[in-house]
Short mmCIF file of C-alpha atoms in Angstrom, two decimals:
data_model
loop_
_atom_site.label_atom_id
_atom_site.label_comp_id
_atom_site.label_asym_id
_atom_site.label_seq_id
_atom_site.Cartn_x
_atom_site.Cartn_y
_atom_site.Cartn_z
CA MET T 34 -6.19 34.18 32.51
CA SER T 35 -6.13 32.25 35.78
CA SER T 36 -7.70 28.81 36.21
CA SER T 37 -10.55 30.26 38.26
CA GLU T 38 -11.25 32.88 35.59
CA MET T 39 -11.24 30.18 32.92
CA ALA T 40 -13.65 28.08 34.97
CA THR T 41 -15.96 31.08 35.37
CA ALA T 42 -15.85 31.85 31.65
CA THR T 43 -16.60 28.20 30.84
CA ALA T 44 -19.53 28.22 33.24
CA HIS T 45 -20.96 31.35 31.60
CA ALA T 46 -20.56 29.83 28.11
CA ASP T 47 -22.23 26.58 29.23
CA ALA T 48 -25.11 28.53 30.75
CA THR T 49 -25.60 30.47 27.49
CA LEU T 50 -25.61 27.28 25.43
CA ALA T 51 -28.06 25.67 27.85
CA ALA T 52 -30.39 28.64 27.45
CA LEU T 53 -30.17 28.42 23.66
CA ARG T 54 -30.88 24.67 23.76
CA LYS T 55 -33.93 25.30 25.88
CA MET T 56 -35.18 28.00 23.53
CA PHE T 57 -34.74 25.70 20.53
CA GLN T 58 -36.43 22.77 22.23
CA SER T 59 -39.39 24.73 23.52
CA GLY T 60 -39.71 27.32 20.77
CA ALA T 61 -40.16 30.00 23.41
CA TYR T 62 -39.89 33.59 22.11
CA SER T 63 -39.74 32.29 18.53
CA ASP T 64 -40.25 34.85 15.76
CA LEU T 65 -39.55 32.59 12.76
CA VAL T 66 -40.70 29.16 11.56
CA ILE T 67 -38.60 26.90 9.38
CA ARG T 68 -40.83 24.28 7.80
CA CYS T 69 -39.46 21.11 6.20
CA HIS T 70 -41.60 18.20 4.95
CA GLY T 71 -44.40 19.08 7.34
CA GLN T 72 -42.23 19.50 10.42
CA GLU T 73 -41.88 22.97 11.89
CA PHE T 74 -38.90 24.34 13.76
CA ARG T 75 -39.72 27.43 15.81
CA VAL T 76 -36.50 29.41 15.75
CA HIS T 77 -35.24 32.90 16.42
CA ARG T 78 -34.02 35.38 13.82
CA SER T 79 -31.44 36.78 16.20
CA VAL T 80 -29.86 33.32 16.42
CA VAL T 81 -30.12 31.83 12.91
CA CYS T 82 -29.53 34.97 10.83
CA PRO T 83 -26.04 35.83 12.17
CA ARG T 84 -24.94 32.23 11.54
CA SER T 85 -26.27 31.91 7.98
CA THR T 86 -26.34 34.47 5.18
CA PHE T 87 -29.18 32.48 3.58
CA PHE T 88 -31.49 33.03 6.54
CA GLU T 89 -30.24 36.59 6.95
CA THR T 90 -31.18 37.37 3.34
CA ALA T 91 -34.51 35.54 3.57
CA CYS T 92 -35.49 37.58 6.61
CA ALA T 93 -34.38 40.86 5.09
CA SER T 94 -36.98 43.52 4.42
CA GLY T 95 -38.83 43.08 1.14
CA PHE T 96 -38.83 39.31 0.94
CA GLN T 97 -41.95 37.24 1.49
CA GLU T 98 -40.40 35.29 4.38
CA ALA T 99 -39.81 38.54 6.23
CA PHE T 100 -43.57 39.20 6.26
CA SER T 101 -44.89 35.65 6.65
CA GLY T 102 -42.34 34.59 9.23
CA VAL T 103 -42.13 31.15 7.55
CA ILE T 104 -39.27 29.70 5.51
CA GLU T 105 -39.99 26.54 3.50
CA LEU T 106 -37.08 24.13 2.95
CA ASP T 107 -37.26 21.10 0.67
CA ASP T 108 -34.15 19.30 1.91
CA ASP T 109 -33.48 16.18 3.94
CA LEU T 110 -35.36 16.60 7.22
CA GLY T 111 -32.65 15.09 9.43
CA SER T 112 -29.99 17.30 7.84
CA VAL T 113 -32.06 20.44 8.41
CA SER T 114 -32.49 19.43 12.05
CA ARG T 115 -28.79 18.80 12.45
CA MET T 116 -27.92 22.14 10.90
CA LEU T 117 -30.26 23.97 13.27
CA SER T 118 -28.92 21.96 16.20
CA TYR T 119 -25.44 23.15 15.35
CA ILE T 120 -26.57 26.76 15.02
CA TYR T 121 -28.01 26.63 18.54
CA THR T 122 -25.59 24.26 20.27
CA THR T 123 -22.35 24.26 18.19
CA ASP T 124 -22.70 20.50 17.69
CA TYR T 125 -25.03 17.86 16.25
CA GLU T 126 -25.66 14.14 16.60
CA ASP T 127 -24.74 12.27 13.42
CA ALA T 128 -26.08 8.83 14.38
CA SER T 129 -29.66 8.29 13.24
CA ASP T 130 -30.30 5.52 15.75
CA ALA T 131 -29.16 7.69 18.67
CA ALA T 132 -31.44 10.50 17.53
CA GLU T 133 -34.43 8.17 17.38
CA HIS T 134 -33.63 6.63 20.76
CA ASP T 135 -33.20 9.99 22.46
CA ARG T 136 -36.24 11.68 20.98
CA ASP T 137 -38.17 11.36 24.23
CA ALA T 138 -35.15 11.83 26.47
CA ASP T 139 -34.57 14.81 28.66
CA SER T 140 -31.54 16.02 26.71
CA PRO T 141 -32.58 19.26 24.97
CA VAL T 142 -30.02 18.68 22.20
CA ASP T 143 -30.85 15.12 21.28
CA ALA T 144 -34.57 15.56 21.76
CA ILE T 145 -34.84 17.72 18.68
CA GLU T 146 -32.82 15.39 16.42
CA PRO T 147 -35.34 13.49 14.25
CA VAL T 148 -34.40 10.35 12.38
CA VAL T 149 -33.21 10.99 8.83
CA GLU T 150 -36.05 10.22 6.47
CA MET T 151 -34.80 8.06 3.60
CA LYS T 152 -36.87 9.31 0.68
CA PRO T 153 -36.15 9.02 -3.03
CA SER T 154 -35.63 12.41 -4.60
CA SER T 155 -35.38 13.53 -8.20
CA MET T 156 -33.94 16.92 -7.25
CA ASN T 157 -30.26 17.62 -7.72
CA ALA T 158 -27.88 19.04 -5.15
CA ALA T 159 -28.33 22.58 -6.43
CA THR T 160 -32.01 22.66 -5.44
CA SER T 161 -32.40 20.08 -2.70
CA ILE T 162 -30.16 17.98 -0.51
CA SER T 163 -31.60 14.53 0.09
CA MET T 164 -30.66 10.88 -0.23
CA SER T 165 -32.14 7.44 -0.69
CA ASP T 166 -30.82 3.94 -0.18
CA ASP T 167 -33.73 2.77 -2.31
CA ALA T 168 -32.44 4.53 -5.42
CA PRO T 169 -31.01 2.30 -8.19
CA GLU T 170 -27.36 1.45 -7.65
CA THR T 171 -26.29 2.06 -11.25
CA THR T 172 -22.56 2.14 -10.53
CA GLU T 173 -22.38 -0.35 -7.68
CA GLY T 174 -21.59 -3.99 -8.34
CA PRO T 175 -21.99 -6.97 -6.01
CA PRO T 176 -21.01 -6.38 -2.39
CA ALA T 177 -17.50 -7.31 -1.41
CA ALA T 178 -17.00 -10.90 -0.34
CA ASP T 179 -15.78 -9.88 3.11
CA ASP T 180 -19.01 -7.96 3.78
CA VAL T 181 -21.19 -10.89 2.77
CA ASN T 182 -19.38 -13.90 4.21
CA SER T 183 -17.52 -12.84 7.34
CA ALA T 184 -19.91 -10.39 9.04
CA THR T 185 -22.50 -11.58 11.55
CA PRO T 186 -26.04 -10.12 11.45
CA SER T 187 -25.27 -7.84 14.40
CA GLU T 188 -22.03 -6.70 12.75
CA LYS T 189 -23.87 -6.00 9.53
CA ALA T 190 -26.49 -3.95 11.42
CA SER T 191 -23.77 -2.06 13.26
CA GLY T 192 -21.94 -1.46 9.98
CA HIS T 193 -25.12 -0.13 8.38
CA LEU T 194 -25.68 2.32 11.25
CA ALA T 195 -22.06 3.48 11.06
CA ALA T 196 -22.35 3.94 7.29
CA GLN T 197 -25.57 5.90 7.79
CA ALA T 198 -23.74 8.21 10.21
CA VAL T 199 -21.04 8.75 7.57
CA LYS T 200 -23.73 9.65 5.02
CA ASN T 201 -25.42 11.98 7.49
CA ASN T 202 -22.18 13.93 7.81
CA VAL T 203 -21.92 14.17 4.02
CA LEU T 204 -25.43 15.65 3.88
CA VAL T 205 -24.72 18.08 6.71
CA TYR T 206 -21.57 19.21 4.90
CA ALA T 207 -23.64 19.90 1.77
CA MET T 208 -26.29 21.70 3.85
CA ALA T 209 -23.64 23.90 5.45
CA ASP T 210 -22.34 24.83 2.02
CA LYS T 211 -25.81 25.53 0.61
CA TYR T 212 -26.95 27.68 3.54
CA ASP T 213 -23.52 29.24 4.13
CA VAL T 214 -22.64 28.03 7.61
CA PRO T 215 -18.84 27.79 7.23
CA LEU T 216 -17.89 26.39 10.63
CA LEU T 217 -20.54 23.68 10.27
CA LYS T 218 -18.71 22.50 7.14
CA VAL T 219 -15.53 22.21 9.20
CA LEU T 220 -17.31 20.19 11.90
CA ALA T 221 -19.06 17.92 9.37
CA ARG T 222 -15.73 17.19 7.68
CA GLU T 223 -14.14 16.33 11.03
CA LYS T 224 -17.02 14.02 11.96
CA PHE T 225 -17.01 12.43 8.50
CA THR T 226 -13.26 11.78 8.70
CA ALA T 227 -13.47 10.32 12.21
CA ARG T 228 -16.36 8.02 11.28
CA ALA T 229 -14.77 6.88 8.02
CA GLU T 230 -11.36 6.19 9.55
CA ALA T 231 -12.85 4.33 12.52
CA GLY T 232 -14.59 1.75 10.33
CA TRP T 233 -12.83 1.68 6.98
CA PRO T 234 -14.08 0.68 4.52
CA PRO T 235 -17.63 1.54 5.60
CA ALA T 236 -20.57 -0.55 4.48
CA GLY T 237 -21.96 0.68 1.18
CA LEU T 238 -18.69 2.39 0.26
CA THR T 239 -19.78 2.98 -3.32
CA SER T 240 -23.00 4.75 -2.32
CA ILE T 241 -21.02 6.93 0.10
CA LEU T 242 -18.55 7.86 -2.63
CA ARG T 243 -21.38 8.66 -5.02
CA LEU T 244 -23.10 10.80 -2.36
CA VAL T 245 -19.91 12.78 -1.73
CA TYR T 246 -19.41 13.54 -5.41
CA GLU T 247 -23.07 14.26 -6.14
CA THR T 248 -23.57 16.71 -3.28
CA THR T 249 -20.33 18.70 -3.57
CA PRO T 250 -19.17 20.88 -6.50
CA ASP T 251 -15.86 20.13 -8.20
CA HIS T 252 -14.13 23.13 -6.61
CA ASP T 253 -15.04 22.01 -3.08
CA ARG T 254 -12.20 19.68 -2.08
CA GLY T 255 -13.13 19.20 1.59
CA LEU T 256 -14.69 15.73 1.60
CA ARG T 257 -13.25 14.66 -1.74
CA MET T 258 -9.70 14.96 -0.42
CA VAL T 259 -10.64 12.81 2.58
CA VAL T 260 -12.17 9.94 0.55
CA GLY T 261 -9.38 10.18 -2.04
CA ASP T 262 -6.70 9.86 0.63
CA LEU T 263 -8.49 7.03 2.45
CA CYS T 264 -8.99 5.05 -0.76
CA ALA T 265 -5.38 5.66 -1.82
CA ARG T 266 -4.20 4.47 1.59
CA HIS T 267 -6.13 1.19 1.22
CA LEU T 268 -5.95 0.89 -2.57
CA ARG T 269 -4.34 -2.56 -2.56
CA HIS T 270 -7.32 -4.02 -0.67
CA LEU T 271 -9.98 -2.06 -2.55
CA LEU T 272 -8.93 -2.73 -6.13
CA PRO T 273 -9.98 -6.42 -6.18
CA ALA T 274 -13.53 -5.44 -5.13
CA GLN T 275 -15.82 -5.26 -8.13
CA ASP T 276 -18.00 -2.46 -6.76
CA PHE T 277 -14.94 -0.29 -6.16
CA GLY T 278 -13.91 -0.80 -9.78
CA HIS T 279 -17.37 0.36 -10.83
CA SER T 280 -16.86 3.51 -8.73
CA LEU T 281 -13.55 4.26 -10.43
CA ARG T 282 -15.15 3.90 -13.84
CA GLY T 283 -18.40 5.68 -12.97
CA LEU T 284 -16.97 8.65 -11.08
CA ARG T 285 -14.17 10.15 -13.14
CA SER T 286 -13.44 12.94 -10.67
CA PHE T 287 -13.08 10.32 -7.94
CA SER T 288 -10.61 8.34 -10.06
CA VAL T 289 -8.49 11.47 -10.51
CA ASP T 290 -8.65 12.26 -6.78
CA VAL T 291 -7.54 8.73 -5.85
CA LEU T 292 -4.67 8.91 -8.34
CA LEU T 293 -3.54 12.31 -7.03
CA ALA T 294 -3.80 11.14 -3.42
CA PHE T 295 -1.88 7.96 -4.21
CA TRP T 296 0.85 9.95 -5.96
CA ALA T 297 1.03 12.40 -3.05
CA ARG T 298 1.46 9.50 -0.61
CA TYR T 299 4.08 7.90 -2.87
CA ASP T 300 5.91 11.20 -3.22
CA ALA T 301 5.85 11.73 0.55
CA GLU T 302 7.16 8.22 1.19
CA GLN T 303 9.91 8.71 -1.40
CA GLY T 304 10.86 11.97 0.26
CA SER T 305 10.98 10.21 3.62
CA LEU T 306 13.19 7.46 2.18
CA GLU T 307 15.52 10.05 0.66
CA VAL T 308 15.86 11.72 4.05
CA GLN T 309 16.61 8.37 5.69
CA VAL T 310 19.21 7.50 3.03
CA ALA T 311 20.85 10.90 3.44
CA ASP T 312 20.91 10.38 7.22
CA LEU T 313 22.52 6.97 6.82
CA GLY T 314 25.07 8.49 4.46
CA ASP T 315 25.96 11.09 7.09
CA LYS T 316 26.36 8.37 9.72
CA LEU T 317 28.58 6.33 7.38
CA ASP T 318 30.78 9.36 6.71
CA THR T 319 31.11 9.92 10.45
CA ALA T 320 32.07 6.26 10.98
CA ASN T 321 34.65 6.42 8.20
CA ARG T 322 36.21 9.51 9.76
CA ARG T 323 36.46 7.67 13.09
CA VAL T 324 38.10 4.66 11.43
CA THR T 325 40.62 6.92 9.69
CA LYS T 326 41.40 8.62 13.00
CA LEU T 327 41.97 5.25 14.71
CA GLU T 328 44.25 4.12 11.88
CA ASN T 329 46.35 7.23 12.37
CA TYR T 330 46.54 6.57 16.11
CA LEU T 331 47.79 3.03 15.43
CA LYS T 332 50.41 4.23 12.95
CA ASP T 333 51.68 6.78 15.48
CA ALA T 334 51.81 4.06 18.14
CA LYS T 335 53.83 1.82 15.83
CA LYS T 336 56.37 4.58 15.22
CA ILE T 337 56.73 5.25 18.95
CA VAL T 338 57.24 1.56 19.79
CA GLU T 339 59.74 1.00 16.99
CA LYS T 340 61.66 4.07 18.12
CA ASN T 341 62.25 2.75 21.68
CA SER T 342 64.73 -0.16 21.34
CA ASN T 343 66.01 0.01 24.96
CA CYS T 344 64.22 -0.59 28.24
CA ARG T 345 63.79 2.74 29.94
CA HIS T 346 64.54 1.20 33.35
CA CYS T 347 67.54 -1.05 32.81
CA ARG T 348 68.51 0.23 29.37
CA ILE T 349 68.85 -3.32 28.05
CA ALA T 350 68.33 -3.44 24.30
CA PHE T 351 65.31 -5.35 23.01
CA LYS T 352 63.53 -5.77 19.67
CA PRO T 353 59.80 -4.80 19.83
CA SER T 354 57.43 -7.35 18.24
CA LEU T 355 54.65 -5.89 16.12
CA ASP T 356 53.77 -9.01 14.16
CA ASN T 357 50.02 -8.51 14.78
CA PHE T 358 49.91 -4.84 13.89
CA ASN T 359 48.52 -5.37 10.37
CA ASP T 360 45.81 -7.70 11.73
CA LEU T 361 44.89 -5.09 14.36
CA ALA T 362 44.63 -2.36 11.73
CA MET T 363 42.41 -4.58 9.57
CA ASN T 364 40.07 -5.27 12.52
CA VAL T 365 39.72 -1.53 13.10
CA LYS T 366 38.73 -1.02 9.46
CA LEU T 367 36.13 -3.79 9.64
CA GLY T 368 34.75 -2.47 12.91
CA ALA T 369 35.69 -5.66 14.83
#
């Protein structure tokens, strides 16, 4: 495909996405309502059903939603909005503050991103996906000293917003799994990893770890592998923190994941060292072969010199002096 053809194809794709954004923002031609905590999203069956088997099944003939045209969801409002944003636009905004700031903006994507509502919830992950920073921190000890003493108020606020974005991606990942939107899970994992690595360790690390393990089943290794690897990578700095110790004791699956990740990193580093040692061994063998070759050259030279006891021009006899030959050979061996 030529560059002009690629540009044309990109323009067509952008135009299609722009049309979908506009439809989602305005609700024009909607034939389905998704209602969550009093907020209604006017959507389109032809868009949401092909992307999610949950919505496809709910809209199938014979179900109540197919006749009423309304689907009730009892999940986190911001996560529902982000999931629908992805379905229409292939992306979502994970920062709560940006969503609130852009609510009245002209951008059709950001305008429909409501702020995540932080509400306590007694429902488990199997029935509802929600979160609350007001819930009792049963496994979290005192905050780390670095967080309390070294951060300025603005840094603390920025850290809180960044941690909230990390949590939003955890919730979107769980939503994608619950409503069967596979590529959204991939995107949420990528965003979670990028956010976590950019500001590690995030504020409220223990609550993030707990959220990951409470909203994902044991067989789903997507986010668990990420947090396990990150914690293993920074284990030396995390272990002295009391709240991290509480996490290790309170979340057994997390402890196992950190141990496995740490062992995997150790094993990989050992393998790398073995390769380096083997490479050095090969280089040493090559050097030894060169030294042996030079020694042989010197021995041959000695024989040639000792053989010629007459000057080849005047034929006068002379005695060659090779008093320094042994010193020269020793210097070659030592690499001098």
